[in-house]
Coordinates of C-alpha atoms and ligand atoms in Angstrom, one line a residue:
X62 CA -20.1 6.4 -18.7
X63 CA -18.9 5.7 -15.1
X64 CA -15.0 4.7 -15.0
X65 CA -15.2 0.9 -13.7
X66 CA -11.6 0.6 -13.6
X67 CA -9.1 1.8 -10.6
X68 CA -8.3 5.6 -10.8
X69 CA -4.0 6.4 -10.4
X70 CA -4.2 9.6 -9.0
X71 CA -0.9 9.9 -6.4
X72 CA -1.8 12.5 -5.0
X73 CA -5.2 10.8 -3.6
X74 CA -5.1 8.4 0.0
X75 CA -4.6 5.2 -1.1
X76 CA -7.2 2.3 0.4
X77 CA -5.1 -1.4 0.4
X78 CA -7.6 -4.8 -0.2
X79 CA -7.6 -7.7 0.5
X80 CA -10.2 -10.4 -0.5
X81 CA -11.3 -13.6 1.1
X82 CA -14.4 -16.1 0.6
X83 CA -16.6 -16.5 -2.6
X84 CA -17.1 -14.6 -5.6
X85 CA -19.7 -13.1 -4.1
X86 CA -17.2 -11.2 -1.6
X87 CA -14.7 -10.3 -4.5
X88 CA -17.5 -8.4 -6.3
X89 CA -18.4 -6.8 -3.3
X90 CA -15.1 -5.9 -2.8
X91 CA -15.4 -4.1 -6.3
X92 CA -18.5 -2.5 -4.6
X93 CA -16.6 -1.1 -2.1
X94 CA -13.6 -0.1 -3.9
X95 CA -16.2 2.2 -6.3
X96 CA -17.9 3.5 -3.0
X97 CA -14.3 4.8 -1.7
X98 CA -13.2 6.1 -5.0
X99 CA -16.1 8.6 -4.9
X100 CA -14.8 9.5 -1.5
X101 CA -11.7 10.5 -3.2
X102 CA -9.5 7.2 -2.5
X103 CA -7.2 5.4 -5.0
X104 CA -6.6 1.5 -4.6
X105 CA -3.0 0.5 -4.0
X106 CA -1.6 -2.9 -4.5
X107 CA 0.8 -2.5 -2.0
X108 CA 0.1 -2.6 1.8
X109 CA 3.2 -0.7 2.6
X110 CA 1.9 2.2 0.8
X111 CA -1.9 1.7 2.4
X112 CA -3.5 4.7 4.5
X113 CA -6.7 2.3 4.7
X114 CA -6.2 -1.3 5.3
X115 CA -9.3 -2.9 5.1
X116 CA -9.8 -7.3 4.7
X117 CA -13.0 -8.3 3.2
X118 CA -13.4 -11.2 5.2
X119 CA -15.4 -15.1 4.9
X120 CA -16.7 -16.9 7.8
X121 CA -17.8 -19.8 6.1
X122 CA -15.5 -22.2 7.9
X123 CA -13.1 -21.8 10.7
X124 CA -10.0 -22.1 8.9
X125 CA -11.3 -19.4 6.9
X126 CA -11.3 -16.8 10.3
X127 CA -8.8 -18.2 11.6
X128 CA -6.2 -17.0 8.6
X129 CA -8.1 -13.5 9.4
X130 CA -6.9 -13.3 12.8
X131 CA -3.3 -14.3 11.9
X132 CA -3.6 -11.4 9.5
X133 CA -4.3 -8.9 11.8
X134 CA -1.2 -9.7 13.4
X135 CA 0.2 -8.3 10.4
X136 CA -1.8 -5.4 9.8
X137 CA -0.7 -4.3 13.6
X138 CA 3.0 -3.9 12.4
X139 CA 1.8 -2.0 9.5
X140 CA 0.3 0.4 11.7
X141 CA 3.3 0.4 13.5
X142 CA 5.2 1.6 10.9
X143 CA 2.7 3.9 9.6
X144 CA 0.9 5.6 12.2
X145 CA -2.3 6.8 11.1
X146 CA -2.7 3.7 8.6
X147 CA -6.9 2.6 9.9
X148 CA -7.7 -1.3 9.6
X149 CA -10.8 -2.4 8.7
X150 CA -12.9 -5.9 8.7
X151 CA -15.7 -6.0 6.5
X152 CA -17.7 -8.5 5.1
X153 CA -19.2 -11.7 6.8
X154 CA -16.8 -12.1 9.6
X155 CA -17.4 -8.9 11.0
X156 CA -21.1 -9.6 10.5
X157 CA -20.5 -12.5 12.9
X158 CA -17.9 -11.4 15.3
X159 CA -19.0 -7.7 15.8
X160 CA -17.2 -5.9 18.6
X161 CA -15.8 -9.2 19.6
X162 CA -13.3 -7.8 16.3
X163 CA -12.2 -4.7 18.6
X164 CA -10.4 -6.6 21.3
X165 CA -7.3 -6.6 20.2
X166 CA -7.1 -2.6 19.4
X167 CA -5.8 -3.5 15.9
X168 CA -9.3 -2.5 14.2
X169 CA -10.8 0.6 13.1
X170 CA -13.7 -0.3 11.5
X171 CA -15.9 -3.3 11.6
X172 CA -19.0 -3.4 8.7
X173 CA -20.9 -5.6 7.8
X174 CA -22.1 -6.5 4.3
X175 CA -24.8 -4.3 3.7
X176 CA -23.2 -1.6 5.4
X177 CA -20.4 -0.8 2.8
X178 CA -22.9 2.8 2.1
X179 CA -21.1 3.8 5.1
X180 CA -17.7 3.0 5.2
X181 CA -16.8 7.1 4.1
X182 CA -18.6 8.1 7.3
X183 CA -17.3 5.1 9.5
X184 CA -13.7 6.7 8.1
X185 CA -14.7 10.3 9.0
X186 CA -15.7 9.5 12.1
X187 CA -12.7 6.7 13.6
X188 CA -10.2 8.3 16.5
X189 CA -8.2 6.1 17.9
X190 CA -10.3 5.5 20.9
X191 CA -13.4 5.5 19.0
X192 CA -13.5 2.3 16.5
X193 CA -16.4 2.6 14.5
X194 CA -19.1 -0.3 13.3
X195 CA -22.1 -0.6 11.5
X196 CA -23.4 -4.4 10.8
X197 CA -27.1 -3.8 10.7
X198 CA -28.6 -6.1 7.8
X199 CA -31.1 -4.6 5.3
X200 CA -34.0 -6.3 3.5
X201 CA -33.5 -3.9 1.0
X202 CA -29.7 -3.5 0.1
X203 CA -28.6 -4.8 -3.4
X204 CA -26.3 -1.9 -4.4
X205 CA -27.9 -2.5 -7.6
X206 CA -26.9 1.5 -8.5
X207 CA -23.4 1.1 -7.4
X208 CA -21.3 0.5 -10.4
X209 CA -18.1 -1.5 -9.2
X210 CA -14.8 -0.8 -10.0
X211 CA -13.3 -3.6 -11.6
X212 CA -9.9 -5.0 -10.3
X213 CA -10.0 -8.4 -12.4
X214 CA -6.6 -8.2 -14.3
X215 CA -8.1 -9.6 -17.7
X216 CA -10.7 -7.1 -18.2
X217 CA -12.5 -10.0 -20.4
X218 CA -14.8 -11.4 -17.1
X219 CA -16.4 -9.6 -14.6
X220 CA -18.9 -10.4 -11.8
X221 CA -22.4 -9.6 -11.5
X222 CA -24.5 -10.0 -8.0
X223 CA -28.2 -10.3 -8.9
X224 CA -29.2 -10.6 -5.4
X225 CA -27.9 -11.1 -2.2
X226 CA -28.5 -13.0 1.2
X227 CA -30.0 -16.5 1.7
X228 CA -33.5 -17.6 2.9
X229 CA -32.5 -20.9 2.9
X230 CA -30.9 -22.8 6.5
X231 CA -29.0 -25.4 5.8
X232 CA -28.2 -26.4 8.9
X233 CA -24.2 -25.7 8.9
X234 CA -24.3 -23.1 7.3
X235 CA -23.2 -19.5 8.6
X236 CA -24.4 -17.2 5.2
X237 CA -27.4 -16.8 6.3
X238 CA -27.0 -15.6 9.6
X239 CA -23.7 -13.2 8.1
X240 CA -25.6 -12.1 4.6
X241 CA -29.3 -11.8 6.0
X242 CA -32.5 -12.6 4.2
X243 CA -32.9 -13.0 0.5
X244 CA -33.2 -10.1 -1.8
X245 CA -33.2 -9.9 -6.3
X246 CA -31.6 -7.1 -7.8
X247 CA -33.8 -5.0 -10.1
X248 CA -33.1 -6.9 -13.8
X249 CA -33.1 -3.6 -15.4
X250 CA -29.6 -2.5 -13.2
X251 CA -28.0 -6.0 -14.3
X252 CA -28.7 -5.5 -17.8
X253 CA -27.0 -2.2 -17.5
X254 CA -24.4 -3.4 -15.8
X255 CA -23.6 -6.2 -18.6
X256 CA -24.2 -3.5 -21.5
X257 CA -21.6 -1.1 -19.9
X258 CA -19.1 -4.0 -19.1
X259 CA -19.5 -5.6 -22.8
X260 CA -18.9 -1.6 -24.3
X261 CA -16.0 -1.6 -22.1
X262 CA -14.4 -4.8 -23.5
X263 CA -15.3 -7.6 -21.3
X264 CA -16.9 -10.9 -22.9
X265 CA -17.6 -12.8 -20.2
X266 CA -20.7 -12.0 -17.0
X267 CA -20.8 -14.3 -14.3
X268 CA -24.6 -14.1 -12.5
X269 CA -23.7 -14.5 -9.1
X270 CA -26.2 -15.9 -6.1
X271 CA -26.2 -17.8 -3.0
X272 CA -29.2 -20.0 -4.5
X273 CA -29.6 -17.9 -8.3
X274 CA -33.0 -20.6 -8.9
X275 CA -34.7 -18.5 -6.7
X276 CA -33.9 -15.2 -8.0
X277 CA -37.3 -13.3 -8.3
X278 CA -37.8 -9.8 -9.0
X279 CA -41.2 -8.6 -8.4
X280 CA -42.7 -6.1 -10.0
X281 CA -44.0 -3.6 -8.1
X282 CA -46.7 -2.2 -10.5
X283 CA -47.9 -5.5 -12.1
X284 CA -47.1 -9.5 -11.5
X285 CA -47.2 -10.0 -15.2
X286 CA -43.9 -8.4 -15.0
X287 CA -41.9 -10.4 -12.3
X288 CA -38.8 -11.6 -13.5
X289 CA -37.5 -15.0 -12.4
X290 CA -34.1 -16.3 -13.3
X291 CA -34.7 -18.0 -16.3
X292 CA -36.3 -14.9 -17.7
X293 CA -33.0 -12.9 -16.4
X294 CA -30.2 -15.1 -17.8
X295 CA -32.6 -14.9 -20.7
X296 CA -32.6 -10.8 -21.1
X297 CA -28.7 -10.9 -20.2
X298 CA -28.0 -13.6 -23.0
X299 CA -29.9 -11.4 -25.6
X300 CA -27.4 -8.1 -24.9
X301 CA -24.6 -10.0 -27.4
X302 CA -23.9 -13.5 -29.1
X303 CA -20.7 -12.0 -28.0
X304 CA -21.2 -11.6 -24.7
X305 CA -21.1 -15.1 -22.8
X306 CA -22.8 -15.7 -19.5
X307 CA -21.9 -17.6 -16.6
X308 CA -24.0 -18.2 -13.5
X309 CA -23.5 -19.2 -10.1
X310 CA -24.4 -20.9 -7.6
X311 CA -27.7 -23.5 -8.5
X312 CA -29.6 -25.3 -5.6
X313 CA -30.5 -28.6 -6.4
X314 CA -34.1 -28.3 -4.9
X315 CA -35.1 -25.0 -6.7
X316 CA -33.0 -25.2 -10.4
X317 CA -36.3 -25.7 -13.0
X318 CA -36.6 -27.0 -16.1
X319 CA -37.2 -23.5 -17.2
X320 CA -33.6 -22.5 -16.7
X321 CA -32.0 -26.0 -18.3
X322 CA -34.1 -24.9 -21.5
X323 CA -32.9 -21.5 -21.5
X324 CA -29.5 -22.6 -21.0
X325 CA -30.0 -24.7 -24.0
X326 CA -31.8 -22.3 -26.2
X327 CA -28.4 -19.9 -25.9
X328 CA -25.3 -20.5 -27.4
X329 CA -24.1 -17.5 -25.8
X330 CA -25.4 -19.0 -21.7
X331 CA -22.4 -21.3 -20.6
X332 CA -22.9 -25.2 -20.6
X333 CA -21.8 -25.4 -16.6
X334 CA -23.8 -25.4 -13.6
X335 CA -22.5 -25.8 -10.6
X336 CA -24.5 -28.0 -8.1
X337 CA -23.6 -28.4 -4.9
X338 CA -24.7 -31.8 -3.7
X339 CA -23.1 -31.5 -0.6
X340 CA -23.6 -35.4 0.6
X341 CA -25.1 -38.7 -1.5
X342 CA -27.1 -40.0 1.7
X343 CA -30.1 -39.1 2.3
X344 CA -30.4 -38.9 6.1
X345 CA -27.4 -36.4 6.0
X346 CA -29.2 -34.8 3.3
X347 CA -32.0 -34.4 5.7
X348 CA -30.1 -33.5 8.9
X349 CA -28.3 -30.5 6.7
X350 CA -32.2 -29.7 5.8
X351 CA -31.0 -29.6 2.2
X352 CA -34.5 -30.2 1.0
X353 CA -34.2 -32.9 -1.6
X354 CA -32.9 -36.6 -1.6
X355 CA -30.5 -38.4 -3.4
X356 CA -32.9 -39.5 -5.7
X357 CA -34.1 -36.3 -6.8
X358 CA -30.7 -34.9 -7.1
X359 CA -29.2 -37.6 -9.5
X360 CA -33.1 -36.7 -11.7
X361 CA -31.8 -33.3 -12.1
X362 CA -28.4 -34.4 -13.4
X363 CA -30.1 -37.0 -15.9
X364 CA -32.3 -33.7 -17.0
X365 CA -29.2 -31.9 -17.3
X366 CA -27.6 -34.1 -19.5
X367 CA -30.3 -35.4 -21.3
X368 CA -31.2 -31.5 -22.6
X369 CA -27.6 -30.6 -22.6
X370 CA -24.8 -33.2 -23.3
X371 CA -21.6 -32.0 -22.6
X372 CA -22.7 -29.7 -20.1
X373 CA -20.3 -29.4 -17.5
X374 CA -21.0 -30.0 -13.8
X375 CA -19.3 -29.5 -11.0
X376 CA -20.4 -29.6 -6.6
X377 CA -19.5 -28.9 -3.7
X378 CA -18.9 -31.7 -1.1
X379 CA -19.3 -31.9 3.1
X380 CA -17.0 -34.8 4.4
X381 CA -18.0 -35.7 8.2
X382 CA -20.9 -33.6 8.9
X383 CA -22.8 -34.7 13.0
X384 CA -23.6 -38.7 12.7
X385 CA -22.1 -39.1 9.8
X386 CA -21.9 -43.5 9.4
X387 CA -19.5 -45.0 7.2
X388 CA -22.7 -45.9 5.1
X389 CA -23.3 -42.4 4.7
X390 CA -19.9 -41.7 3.3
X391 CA -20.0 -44.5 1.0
X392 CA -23.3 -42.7 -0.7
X393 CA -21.5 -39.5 -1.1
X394 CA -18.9 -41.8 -3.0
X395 CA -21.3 -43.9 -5.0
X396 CA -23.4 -40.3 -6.2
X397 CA -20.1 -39.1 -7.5
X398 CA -19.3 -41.5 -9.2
X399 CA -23.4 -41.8 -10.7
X400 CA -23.2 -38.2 -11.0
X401 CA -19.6 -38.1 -13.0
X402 CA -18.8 -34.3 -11.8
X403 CA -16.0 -32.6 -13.7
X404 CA -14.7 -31.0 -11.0
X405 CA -15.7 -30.5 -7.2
X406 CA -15.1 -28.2 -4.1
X407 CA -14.6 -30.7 -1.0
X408 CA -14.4 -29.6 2.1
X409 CA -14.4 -30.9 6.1
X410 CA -17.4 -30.2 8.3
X411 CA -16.3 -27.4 10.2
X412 CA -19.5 -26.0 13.0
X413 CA -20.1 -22.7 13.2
X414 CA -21.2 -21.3 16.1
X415 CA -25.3 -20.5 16.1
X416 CA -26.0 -22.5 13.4
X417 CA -29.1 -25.4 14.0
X418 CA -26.4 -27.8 13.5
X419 CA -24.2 -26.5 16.2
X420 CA -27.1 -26.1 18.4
X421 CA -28.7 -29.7 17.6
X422 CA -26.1 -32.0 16.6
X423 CA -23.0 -32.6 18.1
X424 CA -19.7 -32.8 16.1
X425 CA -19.0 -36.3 16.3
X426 CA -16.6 -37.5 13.7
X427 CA -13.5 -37.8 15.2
X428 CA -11.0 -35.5 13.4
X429 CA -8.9 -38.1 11.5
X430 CA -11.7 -40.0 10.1
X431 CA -13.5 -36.4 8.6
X432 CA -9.9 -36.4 7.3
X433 CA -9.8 -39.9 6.0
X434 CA -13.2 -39.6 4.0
X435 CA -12.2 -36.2 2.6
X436 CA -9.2 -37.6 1.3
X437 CA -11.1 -40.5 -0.2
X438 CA -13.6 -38.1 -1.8
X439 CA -10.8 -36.1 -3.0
X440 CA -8.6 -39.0 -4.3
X441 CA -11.9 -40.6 -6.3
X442 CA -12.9 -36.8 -8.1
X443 CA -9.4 -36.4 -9.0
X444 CA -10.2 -40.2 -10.9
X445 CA -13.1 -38.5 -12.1
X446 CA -12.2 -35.1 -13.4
X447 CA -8.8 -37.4 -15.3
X448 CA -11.9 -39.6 -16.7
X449 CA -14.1 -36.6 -17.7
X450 CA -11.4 -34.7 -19.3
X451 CA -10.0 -37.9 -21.5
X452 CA -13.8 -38.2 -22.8
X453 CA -13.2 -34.2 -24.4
X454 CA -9.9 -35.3 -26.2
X455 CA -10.6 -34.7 -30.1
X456 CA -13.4 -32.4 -29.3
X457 CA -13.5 -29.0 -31.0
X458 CA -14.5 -26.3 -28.3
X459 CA -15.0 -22.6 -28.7
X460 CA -12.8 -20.6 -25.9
X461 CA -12.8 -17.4 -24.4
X462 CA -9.0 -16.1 -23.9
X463 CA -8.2 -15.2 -20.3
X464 CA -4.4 -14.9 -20.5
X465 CA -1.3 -16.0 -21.3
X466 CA -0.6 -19.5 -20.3
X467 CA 2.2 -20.0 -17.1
X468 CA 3.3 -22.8 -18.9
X469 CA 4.7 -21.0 -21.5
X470 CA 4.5 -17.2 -23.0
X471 CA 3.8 -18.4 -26.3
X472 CA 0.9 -20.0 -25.2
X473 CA -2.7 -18.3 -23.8
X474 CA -5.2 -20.3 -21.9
X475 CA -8.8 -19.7 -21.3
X476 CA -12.2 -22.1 -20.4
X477 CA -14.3 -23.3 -22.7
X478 CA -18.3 -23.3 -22.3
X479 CA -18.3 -26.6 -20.0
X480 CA -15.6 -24.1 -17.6
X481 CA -12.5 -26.5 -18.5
X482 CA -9.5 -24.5 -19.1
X483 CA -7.7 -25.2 -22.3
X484 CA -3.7 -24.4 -23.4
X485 CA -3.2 -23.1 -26.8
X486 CA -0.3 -22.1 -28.6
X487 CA -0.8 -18.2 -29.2
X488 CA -0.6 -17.2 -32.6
X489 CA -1.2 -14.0 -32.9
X490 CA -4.2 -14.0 -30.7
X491 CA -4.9 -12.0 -27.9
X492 CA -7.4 -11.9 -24.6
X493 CA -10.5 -11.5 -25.2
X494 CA -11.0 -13.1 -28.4
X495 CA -12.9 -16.2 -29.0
X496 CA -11.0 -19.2 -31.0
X497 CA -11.8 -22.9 -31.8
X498 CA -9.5 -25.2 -30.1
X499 CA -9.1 -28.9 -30.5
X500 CA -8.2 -31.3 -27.3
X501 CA -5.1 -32.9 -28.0
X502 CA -4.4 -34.4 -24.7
X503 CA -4.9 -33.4 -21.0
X504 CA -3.5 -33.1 -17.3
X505 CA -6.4 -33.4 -14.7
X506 CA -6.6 -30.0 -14.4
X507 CA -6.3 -28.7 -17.9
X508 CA -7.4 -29.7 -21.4
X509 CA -3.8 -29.5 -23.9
X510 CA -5.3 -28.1 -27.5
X511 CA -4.3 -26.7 -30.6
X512 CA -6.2 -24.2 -32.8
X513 CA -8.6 -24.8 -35.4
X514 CA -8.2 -23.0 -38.1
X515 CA -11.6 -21.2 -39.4
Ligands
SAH18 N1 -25.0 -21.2 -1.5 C1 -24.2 -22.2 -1.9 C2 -23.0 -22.5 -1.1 C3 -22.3 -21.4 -0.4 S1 -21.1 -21.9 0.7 C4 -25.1 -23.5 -1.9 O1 -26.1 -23.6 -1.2 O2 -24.7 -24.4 -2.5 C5 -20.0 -22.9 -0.3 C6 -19.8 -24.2 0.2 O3 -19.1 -24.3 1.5 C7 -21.1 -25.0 0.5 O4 -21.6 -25.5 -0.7 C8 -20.6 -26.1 1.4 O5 -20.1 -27.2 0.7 C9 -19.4 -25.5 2.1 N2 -19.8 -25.2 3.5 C10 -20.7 -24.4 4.0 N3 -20.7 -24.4 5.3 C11 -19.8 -25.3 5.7 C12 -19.4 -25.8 7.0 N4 -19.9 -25.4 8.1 N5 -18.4 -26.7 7.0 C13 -17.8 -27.1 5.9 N6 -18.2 -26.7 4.6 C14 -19.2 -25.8 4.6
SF4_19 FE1 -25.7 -21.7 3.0 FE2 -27.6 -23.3 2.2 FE3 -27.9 -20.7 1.8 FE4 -26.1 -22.1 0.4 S1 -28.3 -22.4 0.3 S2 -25.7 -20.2 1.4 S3 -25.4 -23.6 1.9 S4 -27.9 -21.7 3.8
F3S20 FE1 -17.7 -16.7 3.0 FE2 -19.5 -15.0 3.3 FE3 -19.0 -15.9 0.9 S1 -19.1 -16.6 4.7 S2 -18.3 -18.0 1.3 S3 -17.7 -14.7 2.1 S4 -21.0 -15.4 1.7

């Protein structure tokens, strides 16, 4: 079996990582790191000790490049006082900035997210007047034979990419212009890789997508053998009762009633999804080209519920996107509070450059108002994730141990099905197992429990 964990070898050049963006981008960063590894690198957790800098990157809102370019700052006194030490920008900021990246003579290599194949030969072939790049997308690319090297620190949960790119265009959004067209992973290779994680410990696969709902694997030889995703989280579930399975993220136009009854029919599938709303008003709704309405959204939560009560929910949320009337806002508000998420992502409008919106709308909420409503949004979920987490007091949930608490290091935490993180006195357990834990009382971020005894 192939080693997924990080080899210590000292005598080997050591490659230095760091991570930014979605879960999507940390397991490709495991992607790369098994990619180098063959090459004969070891990862190192210290930048001081790096020979190979490289900064998986996120473009998804400006903030999120803008921390990028302060941290090449840094990286250029690294090299200062290690010459020879290359810098590289990977992932969907170097898919979007290209050679624009090379300006500053701080980077070495610039690859894009389907290009990770050729990072060894990028390496070979860098001088320090020749930066090398490759950002060409694929229609092809899912790594799906790349086994990553895992650099989670609980070895209990790891994360699986079942496809990759997005054929969706929501207006504001970059993804699909830095991750390319859609493409599903061949089921057979994600079984595999949920087999060889689950005989290597772990208990926990999270099926990663930009829009999962749409995952469709066709088969090449007969269509009586496509795969969609319900049939997936299905084959995955079936591997262990032991092995739990998490999946992310759901679009609200494409998530069936297929995969709320598979979700059901598991004890073993998680009771979250994670349904990024994005705005309760329908004309924003439309502007974003979301492709569904208010209405339908808030149909798919009372299906959720109704099959699965308890199940936990949680969104993503745009304050201030182009036009956005104070009648627009108040819908956002008055969904979330229909809705009832558990917990939400909540985030400013921020245009990105080439996107429809940026070409067709201008961005016309002043700055402190997108402020102003994102704090509101934010102030009324925190009311709502208290309220939600009060209702699971005196509940009994079962609880996959991630760690030991910060709180306390007689105490180990770890999320039950709904994805609520519950503190628990230890007693004598350890990651990795699975207890019973009763709510006793809660924080608005965590759910204070004690342990059932079987
Ligand atoms: N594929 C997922 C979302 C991926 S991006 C989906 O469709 O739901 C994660 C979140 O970032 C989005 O859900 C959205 O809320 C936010 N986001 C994306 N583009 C943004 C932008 N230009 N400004 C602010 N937030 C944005
Ligand atoms: Fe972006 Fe929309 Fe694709 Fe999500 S579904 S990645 S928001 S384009
Ligand atoms: Fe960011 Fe790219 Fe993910 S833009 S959110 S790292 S897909």
């Amino acid at each position: 079996m192939k080693n997924i964990r990080p080899i210590e070898d000292e005598s080997r050049p050591k490659v230095y990582i760091e991570t930014y963006g979605c879960q999507m981008n940390v397991n490709d960063s495991e992607v790369i790191l098994s990619i180098l590894q063959d090459d004969g690198y070891a990862l190192t957790e210290d930048i001081g000790k790096a020979d190979l800098i490289l900064a998986n990157t996120c473009s998804i809102r400006d903030n999120a490049e803008q921390r990028i370019w302060g941290r090449l700052e840094q990286f250029r006194l690294q090299k200062k006082r290690r010459p020879g030490v290359l810098v590289g920008i990977v992932g969907c900021m170097a898919e979007r900035l290209k050679d624009k990246l090379l300006d500053r003579h701080i980077v070495d290599i610039v690859a894009g997210p389907d290009s990770y194949r050729s990072l060894p030969e990028l390496i070979r072939n860098v001088t320090p007047d020749s930066p090398q790049m490759n950002v060409l997308l694929s229609q092809e690319e899912t790594y799906a034979d790349i086994t990553p090297v895992r650099m989670d620190k609980n070895g209990v949960s790891a994360y699986i990419s079942i496809m990759r790119g997005c054929n969706n265009v929501c207006s504001y959004c970059v993804v699909p212009y830095t991750r390319g067209a859609e493409r599903s992973r061949d089921p057979q290779t994600i079984v595999r890789e949920a087999v060889d994680l689950y005989s290597n410990g772990y208990r926990e696969v999270n099926l990663l997508g930009q829009n999962v709902d749409s995952y469709l694997w066709k088969d090449p030889d007969s269509a009586d053998r496509d795969v969609n995703f319900a049939q997936l989280l299905e084959m995955v579930a079936k591997i262990s009762p032991d092995l739990r399975v998490r999946f992310s993220t759901s679009h609200p136009k494409d998530i069936s009633d297929e995969v709320i009854y598979t979700m059901a029919m598991y004890d073993n599938i998680c009771k979250h999804i994670h349904l990024p709303v994005q705005s309760g008003s329908n004309a924003m709704l439309e502007k974003m080209r979301r492709k569904y309405t208010r209405e339908w959204y808030l149909e798919r939560v009372r299906k959720i519920r109704s099959v699965m009560p308890g199940c936990g929910l949680s969104t993503d949320i745009i304050a201030g996107f182009c036009g956005e009337t104070q009648q627009d806002h108040l819908d956002t508000l008055s969904l979330m509070e229909e809705a009832a998420f558990d917990s939400a992502f909540m985030f400013q409008y921020s245009e990105r450059p080439g996107t429809l919106a940026a070409r067709k709308y201008p961005d016309d909420v002043p700055p402190e108002v997108k402020t102003a409503r994102l704090n509101e949004i934010i102030a009324l979920q925190n009311r709502l994730s208290g309220e939600s987490n009060r209702k699971d007091i005196g509940k009994v949930f079962k609880v996959l141990v991630e760690g030991v608490s910060k709180r306390s290091p007689d105490e180990l935490f770890g999320r039950a099905g709904n994805n609520k993180v519950c503190v628990f006195p230890a007693e004598g357990h350890k990651t990795g197992d699975y207890v019973e834990v009763e709510v006793l009382s809660c924080t608005s971020a965590t759910l204070i429990s004690r342990l059932v005894k079987g």
